Amino acid sequence: MSKKAFYVTTPIYYVNAEPHIGHAYTTVIADFLARWHRLAGYDSYFLTGTDEHGEKIAQAAKAAGEEPQAFVDRVSTRFKEAWKRLCIEYDDFIRTTEPRHKKIVQEILQKVYDAGDIYYGEYEGYYCVGCERFLTDKELVDGCCPDHGTPPEKRKEGNYFFRMEKYREWLIDYINSHPDFIRPEGYRNEVLSILSEPIGDLSISRPRERVPWGIPIPWDEKHVTYVWFDALINYVSAVGYPDGEKYQRYWDSVWHLIGKDIIKPHAIFWPTMLKAAGMPIYKHLNVGGFLMGPDGRKMSKTLGNVVDPFDLSEKYGADVVRYYLLSDVPYGQDASVGETHLVARYNADLANDLGNLLSRTITMIEKFCGGEIPAPKAKGSPDDELIALAESLPDKLETMVNRMQLNAAIREIWRFIGRANKYIDETMPWSLAKDSSQKERLDTVLYNLAEALRVAAVHISPIMPNTPAKIFEQLGIDDASLSSWESVKKWGGLPAGLKVSRKEIIFPRIDEKAKEKAKAEQETKAKAKEEKQAEAKEEAANIISIEDFAKVELRIAEVLEAEKVKGADKLLKLQVKIGDERRQIVAGIAKYYSPEELVGKKIVVVANLKPAKLRGELSQGMLLAASNEEGLSLITVDRDIESGARVK
Ligand code: MSP
């Protein structure tokens, strides 16, 4: 019987940043899924890669003073190196600047164009370069991109459009009739809610003279393909759409893995593109949450809460980092991660549960059986429970992995390891050893423990690819068939008579106090260094000339009226008087001041700022306020002075 296919993908990573924990998290999960399916008898295929076109990349190359191609070649290699360090074994690494990819993007574009689903039009909207897409008014928070916190740029240009709206109803039906198409469920609902209103058509090109770094539109060389339309196609170009053997073999089974910030392109752009191109839709979109710093806040260099998986793997080994990420974070949810958490998990699950089971078992086989795994002879009461648990694992794991309940699946394996440790306490081999009439029972108990370790080693192999060999070595196993999936479905595959040998403890306990002290010292040093650097940077950045300062026109303004801006929780709209002039200023202070308390106040405003529109309201200036994490205080004057007075 031919094997069932399984195809898993990660997002292709933008090469404007170095590999970080967000990339590592998704890639470790994909690697786990690929390995698990291979173990369970699937023909498994794992794709990752890098996203190398678009404005963001062109800007990053420029900032690095490199040609775009040289820049993307260099950073893309950094990703390959990073994946080696975490023992990621992908089958293919696609780069969007490769000819094999560009060719397919152009073919698909042409196909959709020929079918009449692409047209030319003028577009005006707010573009966020960080997201590489136009944001809708609804998405903006106080005029800024919710993910990047920066105001998007207003842009008007001629673009080609993909008739995405045309497929909205179809997509709603598709999602409704395929309940596990997008999962976990919360994200599915989020997508349905976006689809409950018109989604419009998707701008899929950029003028080449503004963004030269992209794939030319096949029928109009003056335009290049929009980076998301280009990038999404990697999932099929890599496997050789349309005729390639791999495409035929794997495409129908594909699971995409993404982070929650890129759900819209994957759940809306991508299926409608596939539909328009007459291609089958992917099988599952699996959406992961965000990993936060140990303090629960978004990781950022300025906050100093960045957790680096590559440093951690240097320190604790790739298997430990992989185990930690997979077992500690419930898939789909945001979770805070950090070294202290990792050490706690390591000590409890790896040093205590798994490590102890191995060292206790090997010690007892050496001590009571001359170092040879005995043959089981006399069954006893707790055996059945241990065996039943082992034999039920494969099916349970299959169900859980299929539902992306990964940390729960790992907990099941650990429940079994815990059961085996309890079995030692219940059977007390050291007591059995004292009574020669119990020899047969002792042999059975020790055999069962060795078998339990073999079973555990096989089940953890997709999580921790390097650890099973260490367990097998100590158990004296060198027969590869004993690490197969079939061999753990039925208890008793381990042959008796193997020679065990004690080696180094696989997961020595980490002394947390010493670790914490070392960590605290390291952190203090790193902080001091960072502060120094930040000071130097600030100094360099903050020094401005008197001429620069004179350009800013600060004036006293009197607040005449104030009211909330409809539909924007944070904004207040003020009518102010600056000398004889009346102006409207929109400010994000609604959380700190009520409209009533502002009326009559004399505040300081920047009077020569270019007017801007916030939530559709004209703002003709900016007011000054001091703020910190607790709140915000407006700058006012401490003696009465007439409005319009210049602040110097
Ligand atoms: N290039 C696009 C994807 C194109 S796929 C056709 C992209 N690249 S990215 O490098 O910016 O992000 C890749 C993934 O990393 C996203 O899925 C994002 O959710 C994930 N993460 C980035 N930071 C993260 C965390 N802190 N935690 C978890 N994942 C997060 O988007």
XYZ file of C-alpha atoms and ligand atoms in Angstrom:
679
model
C 0.000 0.000 0.000
C 1.423 3.376 -0.875
C 1.998 5.721 2.022
C -0.308 8.619 2.752
C 1.186 11.992 1.877
C 1.755 14.772 4.379
C 3.007 18.206 3.393
C 3.818 20.927 5.920
C 4.967 24.495 5.340
C 6.186 27.418 7.431
C 5.758 31.016 6.373
C 8.697 32.046 4.251
C 10.592 34.517 6.376
C 11.375 38.080 5.406
C 15.085 38.549 5.097
C 15.049 42.058 6.540
C 15.581 40.624 10.036
C 17.814 38.000 11.567
C 16.160 34.700 12.538
C 14.422 35.102 15.900
C 12.225 33.151 18.287
C 9.003 33.833 16.369
C 10.520 32.197 13.290
C 12.061 29.409 15.356
C 8.797 28.590 17.100
C 6.818 27.989 13.896
C 9.711 26.152 12.259
C 10.201 23.816 15.232
C 6.500 22.937 15.110
C 6.709 22.230 11.379
C 9.783 20.075 11.918
C 8.027 18.193 14.697
C 4.990 17.572 12.466
C 7.146 16.401 9.564
C 9.103 14.019 11.778
C 6.024 12.773 13.598
C 4.193 11.983 10.364
C 7.266 10.267 8.937
C 7.481 8.156 12.080
C 3.781 7.322 11.918
C 4.164 5.987 8.394
C 3.319 8.996 6.230
C 5.302 10.121 3.229
C 6.159 13.460 4.756
C 7.426 16.611 3.057
C 8.534 19.783 4.819
C 9.053 23.147 3.120
C 10.452 26.360 4.532
C 12.252 29.280 2.921
C 12.711 33.022 2.637
C 10.588 35.876 1.292
C 12.976 38.129 -0.582
C 11.084 40.703 -2.665
C 9.222 43.903 -1.907
C 9.768 47.362 -0.544
C 10.683 46.281 2.945
C 13.550 44.126 1.687
C 14.722 46.753 -0.800
C 14.807 49.312 2.019
C 16.734 46.934 4.298
C 19.295 46.223 1.561
C 19.749 49.943 1.028
C 20.183 50.548 4.739
C 22.836 47.808 4.796
C 24.541 49.462 1.816
C 24.210 46.339 -0.316
C 22.726 45.390 -3.648
C 19.366 43.654 -3.050
C 20.470 40.305 -4.472
C 23.712 40.212 -2.461
C 21.776 41.225 0.636
C 19.093 38.544 0.295
C 21.706 35.884 -0.497
C 23.521 36.711 2.710
C 20.522 36.873 5.050
C 18.859 33.821 3.556
C 21.955 31.822 4.485
C 21.555 33.023 8.060
C 18.195 31.260 8.181
C 19.676 28.012 6.890
C 22.390 28.192 9.542
C 19.849 28.937 12.258
C 17.771 25.903 11.334
C 20.821 23.643 11.565
C 21.316 24.769 15.138
C 17.813 23.647 16.064
C 18.119 20.344 14.158
C 15.480 21.381 11.662
C 15.448 18.952 8.748
C 13.487 20.535 5.929
C 13.093 18.763 2.601
C 13.270 21.972 0.606
C 14.157 25.615 1.181
C 12.508 27.929 -1.303
C 13.711 31.458 -2.027
C 11.380 33.776 -3.902
C 14.271 35.157 -5.972
C 14.883 31.734 -7.507
C 13.949 31.302 -11.193
C 11.821 28.219 -10.417
C 9.601 30.402 -8.233
C 9.436 33.498 -10.459
C 8.359 31.397 -13.428
C 5.375 29.942 -11.561
C 4.309 33.333 -10.160
C 4.159 34.670 -13.705
C 2.289 31.620 -14.951
C -0.350 31.891 -12.246
C -0.723 35.628 -12.774
C -1.211 35.094 -16.482
C -3.760 32.373 -15.837
C -5.832 34.541 -13.520
C -5.487 37.527 -15.905
C -6.606 35.428 -18.881
C -9.591 34.247 -16.880
C -10.613 37.905 -16.447
C -10.023 38.155 -12.712
C -7.323 40.816 -12.910
C -8.015 44.396 -14.031
C -6.222 47.741 -13.968
C -7.349 50.583 -11.760
C -6.390 53.534 -9.605
C -5.958 52.948 -5.926
C -5.795 55.296 -3.018
C -5.257 54.085 0.505
C -3.044 53.795 3.553
C -0.039 51.537 3.038
C 2.019 50.024 5.855
C 5.475 49.024 4.592
C 5.979 46.859 7.707
C 2.934 44.744 6.777
C 3.500 45.244 3.048
C -0.186 45.873 2.521
C -2.880 48.541 2.410
C -4.725 48.847 5.704
C -8.422 49.558 5.866
C -9.737 52.494 7.953
C -11.171 49.968 10.352
C -7.824 48.394 11.013
C -6.087 51.637 11.994
C -5.723 52.438 15.683
C -5.377 56.159 16.315
C -4.279 56.538 12.744
C -1.521 53.954 13.132
C -0.925 50.348 12.072
C -1.963 48.133 15.007
C 1.013 45.786 14.507
C 3.766 48.287 13.828
C 2.506 51.339 15.737
C 3.529 53.623 12.879
C 1.279 55.785 10.695
C 0.819 54.210 7.259
C 1.636 56.222 4.148
C -1.149 57.602 2.027
C -0.658 56.331 -1.501
C -2.373 56.765 -4.794
C -1.207 54.810 -7.774
C -2.175 52.708 -10.778
C -2.309 49.044 -9.820
C -3.572 45.786 -11.174
C -6.357 44.351 -9.055
C -7.417 40.821 -8.356
C -11.200 40.341 -8.136
C -11.072 39.016 -4.595
C -14.496 40.300 -3.551
C -16.030 38.099 -6.253
C -14.960 35.026 -4.259
C -16.092 36.216 -0.823
C -19.364 34.294 -0.722
C -17.656 31.194 -2.047
C -14.988 31.452 0.677
C -17.581 31.852 3.429
C -19.315 28.692 2.208
C -16.022 26.863 1.946
C -15.053 27.734 5.513
C -18.488 26.803 6.791
C -18.428 23.460 5.069
C -14.860 22.643 6.184
C -14.941 23.161 9.942
C -11.254 22.442 10.529
C -9.952 24.390 7.536
C -8.733 27.220 9.793
C -7.828 26.337 13.343
C -7.875 26.809 16.288
C -11.523 27.808 16.073
C -11.083 31.344 17.389
C -9.131 32.282 14.277
C -11.733 30.677 12.028
C -14.350 32.935 13.598
C -12.077 35.918 13.183
C -11.819 35.205 9.466
C -15.578 34.711 9.108
C -16.117 38.016 10.825
C -13.773 39.794 8.359
C -15.675 38.108 5.542
C -19.043 39.250 6.836
C -18.366 42.625 5.203
C -17.054 43.356 1.707
C -13.328 42.686 1.410
C -12.827 44.577 -1.826
C -10.424 43.652 -4.580
C -6.740 43.113 -3.921
C -4.099 45.340 -5.413
C -1.523 42.884 -6.748
C 1.045 45.035 -8.503
C 3.334 47.963 -7.813
C 4.722 50.431 -10.340
C 8.179 49.216 -11.214
C 9.681 52.689 -11.077
C 8.777 52.943 -7.397
C 9.425 49.319 -6.368
C 11.858 47.754 -8.798
C 12.612 44.784 -6.511
C 9.944 42.316 -7.572
C 8.749 39.912 -10.226
C 7.593 41.683 -13.418
C 3.928 41.362 -14.318
C 4.093 39.148 -17.425
C 1.834 41.312 -19.641
C 3.026 44.703 -18.390
C 6.712 45.179 -17.646
C 6.050 48.549 -16.030
C 4.668 46.802 -12.977
C 5.998 44.230 -10.546
C 4.043 41.692 -8.545
C 2.879 42.673 -5.083
C 5.020 40.837 -2.534
C 2.187 38.840 -0.920
C 0.854 37.578 -4.260
C 4.427 36.542 -5.035
C 5.172 35.011 -1.627
C 2.062 32.874 -1.154
C 2.775 31.085 -4.403
C 5.952 29.607 -2.864
C 3.845 26.818 -1.398
C 3.092 25.496 -4.867
C 6.117 26.670 -6.852
C 8.450 24.730 -4.552
C 6.720 21.449 -5.294
C 6.623 22.066 -9.031
C 3.107 23.256 -9.826
C 1.426 22.345 -12.153
C 2.962 19.136 -13.486
C 5.658 18.280 -10.971
C 5.495 14.923 -9.292
C 5.774 16.462 -5.853
C 2.932 18.867 -6.520
C 0.739 15.978 -7.606
C 1.812 13.917 -4.642
C 1.704 16.401 -1.804
C -0.441 19.450 -2.533
C -3.788 18.028 -1.429
C -2.419 17.158 1.997
C -0.818 20.492 2.822
C -0.890 22.012 6.291
C 0.189 25.639 6.417
C 1.593 26.914 9.701
C 1.532 30.653 10.345
C 1.522 33.220 13.141
C -1.686 35.096 13.889
C -0.433 38.360 12.358
C -0.482 36.964 8.823
C -3.879 35.354 8.925
C -5.519 37.705 6.411
C -3.159 36.955 3.515
C -3.335 33.217 4.233
C -7.014 32.829 5.035
C -8.412 35.315 2.511
C -5.950 36.239 -0.247
C -4.545 32.720 -0.694
C -7.705 30.597 -0.985
C -9.333 33.105 -3.323
C -6.178 33.179 -5.456
C -6.170 29.387 -5.602
C -9.829 29.310 -6.506
C -9.375 31.876 -9.267
C -6.419 29.929 -10.670
C -8.527 26.761 -10.687
C -6.298 25.052 -8.137
C -7.340 22.864 -5.218
C -7.500 24.657 -1.862
C -4.996 23.774 0.872
C -6.087 21.391 3.624
C -5.449 23.214 6.901
C -4.368 26.644 8.001
C -2.890 26.312 11.493
C -2.570 29.603 13.300
C -0.131 29.998 16.170
C -0.152 32.655 18.867
C 2.652 35.028 19.723
C 5.538 34.331 22.041
C 6.024 37.146 24.525
C 8.980 38.022 26.725
C 9.283 36.588 30.254
C 7.505 39.725 31.515
C 4.488 38.991 29.307
C 5.269 41.915 27.040
C 6.009 41.881 23.344
C 9.696 41.100 22.896
C 11.754 44.107 21.965
C 15.372 45.116 22.170
C 14.489 48.332 23.981
C 12.617 46.454 26.697
C 15.540 44.014 26.968
C 13.151 41.038 27.110
C 14.197 39.248 23.946
C 14.545 35.485 24.345
C 17.028 34.027 21.874
C 16.397 30.353 21.023
C 19.817 30.018 19.422
C 21.656 31.167 22.558
C 19.460 28.851 24.607
C 20.226 25.904 22.357
C 23.930 26.636 22.701
C 23.508 26.479 26.436
C 21.044 23.629 26.875
C 21.074 21.822 23.534
C 18.616 21.889 20.651
C 16.517 19.052 22.078
C 15.803 20.985 25.271
C 14.762 24.151 23.453
C 12.552 22.168 21.109
C 10.984 20.268 23.983
C 10.379 23.501 25.836
C 8.730 25.325 22.937
C 6.559 22.384 21.975
C 5.467 21.348 25.442
C 5.042 24.667 27.152
C 3.020 26.703 24.677
C -0.599 25.711 23.929
C -0.884 26.011 20.163
C -2.798 29.064 19.033
C -2.384 31.006 22.251
C 0.014 33.779 23.187
C 2.469 32.699 25.837
C 5.353 34.228 27.679
C 8.592 32.334 27.419
C 11.982 32.637 29.070
C 14.988 30.873 30.484
C 13.543 30.481 33.986
C 10.474 28.711 32.590
C 12.700 26.535 30.458
C 14.855 25.503 33.412
C 11.781 24.663 35.517
C 10.407 22.433 32.768
C 13.774 20.887 32.156
C 14.220 19.960 35.797
C 10.709 18.587 36.211
C 10.180 16.708 32.956
C 13.610 15.925 31.583
C 15.939 15.630 34.580
C 13.365 14.186 36.975
C 10.857 12.195 34.972
C 12.728 10.948 31.921
C 16.321 11.189 33.141
C 15.571 9.437 36.432
C 13.596 6.685 34.780
C 16.584 5.897 32.607
C 19.243 6.067 35.298
C 17.180 4.118 37.845
C 16.422 1.390 35.318
C 19.992 1.016 34.064
C 21.331 0.983 37.635
C 18.911 -1.758 38.685
C 19.567 -3.917 35.624
C 23.296 -3.622 36.310
C 22.902 -4.325 39.986
C 20.312 -7.089 39.944
C 20.753 -8.750 36.530
C 24.445 -8.450 35.722
C 23.802 -5.698 33.186
C 21.647 -7.797 30.850
C 18.010 -7.038 30.087
C 16.152 -10.048 31.527
C 13.313 -11.896 29.819
C 9.861 -11.219 31.311
C 8.466 -14.236 33.140
C 5.915 -13.540 35.874
C 3.190 -10.949 35.371
C 2.055 -8.811 38.282
C -0.779 -6.435 38.984
C 0.451 -2.987 37.841
C 1.849 -4.399 34.576
C -1.451 -4.281 32.732
C -1.993 -0.624 33.416
C 1.493 0.316 32.224
C 1.178 -1.833 29.113
C -2.319 -0.610 28.266
C -1.156 2.981 28.575
C 1.794 2.308 26.243
C -0.357 0.551 23.668
C -2.982 3.291 23.710
C -0.413 6.018 23.064
C -0.064 5.751 19.256
C -3.792 6.232 18.601
C -4.132 8.982 21.168
C -1.164 10.837 19.773
C -2.424 10.492 16.233
C -5.737 12.072 17.194
C -4.115 14.904 19.115
C -1.465 15.702 16.526
C -4.154 15.707 13.861
C -6.008 18.319 15.857
C -2.842 20.323 16.526
C -3.131 19.678 20.269
C 0.610 19.377 20.474
C 1.341 20.224 24.070
C -1.478 17.930 25.203
C 0.008 15.127 23.081
C 3.367 15.637 24.764
C 1.674 15.591 28.154
C 0.284 12.150 27.260
C 3.786 10.844 26.603
C 4.858 12.246 29.953
C 1.899 10.686 31.658
C 3.242 7.380 30.470
C 6.780 8.216 31.671
C 5.289 9.225 35.015
C 3.383 5.942 35.126
C 6.634 4.025 34.595
C 8.305 5.894 37.470
C 5.335 5.078 39.655
C 5.642 1.440 38.595
C 9.129 1.383 40.151
C 7.750 2.699 43.422
C 4.908 0.171 43.390
C 6.932 -2.895 42.447
C 9.991 -2.017 44.558
C 12.575 -4.035 42.602
C 15.138 -3.575 45.431
C 12.831 -5.569 47.750
C 12.170 -8.227 45.112
C 15.935 -8.595 44.712
C 16.303 -9.538 48.353
C 14.001 -12.542 47.967
C 15.272 -15.227 45.594
C 11.760 -16.672 45.161
C 10.844 -13.344 43.483
C 13.526 -13.554 40.796
C 11.036 -14.112 37.972
C 8.953 -11.191 39.076
C 12.042 -9.000 39.379
C 13.051 -9.917 35.822
C 9.620 -9.006 34.516
C 9.593 -5.650 36.277
C 13.014 -4.713 34.947
C 12.132 -5.894 31.465
C 8.987 -3.765 31.520
C 10.960 -0.728 32.592
C 13.468 -1.178 29.786
C 10.598 -1.628 27.333
C 8.885 1.486 28.691
C 12.053 3.461 28.026
C 12.251 2.164 24.477
C 8.615 3.116 23.861
C 9.168 6.575 25.356
C 12.309 7.078 23.250
C 10.407 6.349 20.048
C 7.578 8.714 20.954
C 9.869 11.602 21.816
C 11.977 11.273 18.674
C 10.049 13.909 16.673
C 10.324 16.337 19.598
C 13.913 15.641 20.593
C 15.695 14.038 17.653
C 19.030 13.540 19.465
C 17.828 12.026 22.727
C 16.462 8.609 21.606
C 19.917 7.490 20.411
C 21.308 8.235 23.874
C 18.579 6.148 25.511
C 19.037 3.345 23.004
C 22.779 3.357 23.573
C 22.324 2.841 27.302
C 19.776 0.093 26.682
C 22.163 -1.610 24.236
C 19.720 -1.324 21.291
C 21.197 -0.977 17.829
C 18.415 -2.479 15.757
C 16.659 0.296 13.825
C 13.419 -1.681 13.585
C 13.028 -1.164 17.336
C 12.521 2.540 16.750
C 9.639 2.123 14.318
C 6.066 3.188 14.902
C 4.802 -0.353 14.367
C 7.138 -1.583 17.078
C 5.531 0.594 19.751
C 1.963 -0.379 18.981
C 2.455 -3.713 20.679
C 4.210 -4.220 24.007
C 7.188 -6.557 24.173
C 9.208 -5.734 21.044
C 12.401 -5.288 23.017
C 14.462 -8.485 22.893
C 15.820 -9.837 26.177
C 19.549 -10.308 26.613
C 20.720 -6.857 25.448
C 23.665 -5.504 27.401
C 22.929 -2.178 29.067
C 25.679 0.316 29.750
C 25.529 3.330 31.974
C 26.675 6.512 30.291
C 26.603 10.134 31.332
C 23.333 11.297 32.874
C 21.248 12.484 29.910
C 19.654 15.499 31.600
C 21.607 16.494 34.722
C 19.598 18.690 37.056
C 20.238 22.376 36.713
C 20.921 24.112 39.971
C 18.508 26.989 39.671
C 20.057 29.170 42.333
C 23.507 29.103 40.757
C 21.894 29.578 37.389
C 19.812 32.485 38.547
C 22.795 34.167 40.089
C 24.826 33.754 36.922
C 21.888 34.981 34.903
C 21.349 38.002 37.114
C 25.002 38.921 36.807
C 24.903 38.502 33.083
C 21.768 40.582 32.853
C 23.220 43.385 34.941
C 26.241 43.463 32.692
C 24.177 43.373 29.534
C 21.862 46.107 30.853
C 24.786 48.348 31.764
C 26.225 47.856 28.315
C 22.896 48.520 26.650
C 22.278 51.623 28.737
C 25.673 52.976 27.808
C 25.034 52.319 24.156
C 21.572 53.810 24.378
C 22.938 56.924 26.082
C 25.593 57.333 23.441
C 23.000 56.836 20.738
C 20.600 59.262 22.323
C 23.296 61.846 22.724
C 24.238 61.482 19.114
C 20.609 61.643 18.030
C 19.456 64.373 20.396
C 21.891 67.104 19.714
C 20.241 69.573 17.441
C 21.300 73.041 16.459
C 19.539 76.206 17.631
C 18.423 76.686 14.033
C 16.746 73.270 14.112
C 14.916 74.144 17.291
C 13.868 77.536 15.941
C 11.981 75.779 13.161
C 9.451 74.486 15.665
C 6.843 77.116 16.430
C 5.453 76.511 19.914
C 2.540 78.676 21.047
C 0.081 79.001 23.883
C -3.416 77.882 22.960
C -6.622 78.222 24.958
C -9.032 75.302 24.844
C -12.510 76.606 23.923
C -14.343 73.335 23.376
C -13.550 69.624 23.634
C -15.389 66.494 22.648
C -14.760 62.807 21.983
C -14.128 61.603 18.435
C -16.805 59.127 17.474
C -15.543 55.578 17.057
C -12.060 56.323 18.438
C -11.702 55.603 22.158
C -8.427 57.374 22.514
C -9.057 60.596 20.627
C -10.381 63.991 21.718
C -11.187 66.816 19.344
C -10.299 70.265 20.707
C -11.263 73.716 19.414
C -8.481 76.035 20.448
C -7.727 79.719 20.179
C -4.190 80.750 19.227
C -4.200 84.558 19.350
C -6.906 85.554 16.871
C -6.914 82.242 15.151
C -9.218 79.324 15.865
C -8.057 75.796 15.133
C -9.038 72.199 15.599
C -6.586 69.774 17.171
C -7.137 66.021 17.495
C -5.123 64.371 20.250
C -4.836 60.892 21.760
C -5.551 61.974 25.331
C -9.112 60.724 25.929
C -7.879 58.129 28.380
C -6.337 60.791 30.618
C -8.593 63.846 30.355
C -12.337 64.317 30.172
C -13.516 66.924 27.629
C -14.956 69.126 30.449
C -11.738 69.482 32.387
C -9.900 70.730 29.336
C -12.089 73.699 28.547
C -10.381 76.910 29.641
C -6.938 75.336 29.975
C -3.969 77.072 28.415
C -1.768 74.519 26.766
C 1.306 74.455 24.547
C 0.922 73.470 20.905
C 3.169 73.042 17.885
C 1.621 75.637 15.630
C 3.489 75.126 12.378
C 2.851 71.428 11.873
C 1.475 70.236 8.549
C -2.263 69.546 9.091
C -3.218 65.873 9.150
C -6.419 63.851 9.234
C -7.004 61.465 12.123
C -10.061 59.249 11.809
C -11.418 61.614 9.242
C -10.992 64.656 11.517
C -8.693 67.513 10.591
C -5.934 68.186 13.098
C -4.169 71.529 12.740
C -1.379 71.134 15.232
C -0.134 68.990 18.037
C -0.290 69.586 21.757
C 2.567 68.933 24.133
C 2.290 66.536 27.024
C 4.605 64.589 29.245
C 3.962 60.876 29.537
C 5.240 57.757 31.183
C 3.809 54.295 31.773
C 1.367 55.517 34.419
C -0.225 58.358 32.581
C 0.024 61.611 30.787
C 0.119 65.272 31.787
C -0.480 68.232 29.537
C 2.086 71.018 29.438
C 0.416 74.201 30.671
C 1.642 77.613 31.862
C 2.027 78.490 35.515
C 1.113 82.183 35.127
C -1.634 83.554 33.026
C -0.465 84.583 29.603
C -2.518 85.377 26.517
C -3.121 82.680 23.918
C -0.895 82.949 20.875
C 2.174 83.804 22.963
C 5.276 82.148 21.563
C 7.027 79.539 23.723
C 10.808 79.843 23.533
N 7.179 36.908 4.759
C 5.966 36.854 5.493
C 5.305 35.518 5.342
C 5.032 35.105 3.954
S 4.367 33.506 3.865
C 3.876 33.333 2.317
C 6.237 37.135 6.982
N 7.469 36.933 7.397
S 8.014 37.264 8.879
O 9.388 36.869 8.869
O 7.741 38.603 9.212
O 7.181 36.464 9.899
C 7.114 35.107 9.839
C 6.329 34.521 10.973
O 6.938 34.769 12.226
C 4.907 35.021 11.070
O 4.068 33.904 11.040
C 4.842 35.665 12.436
O 3.622 35.421 13.034
C 5.932 34.920 13.165
N 6.347 35.658 14.356
C 7.085 36.796 14.424
N 7.218 37.135 15.750
C 6.566 36.245 16.525
C 6.513 35.975 17.901
N 7.040 36.779 18.801
N 5.884 34.826 18.294
C 5.419 33.893 17.400
N 5.485 34.108 16.103
C 5.769 35.395 15.627
O 5.329 37.511 7.670
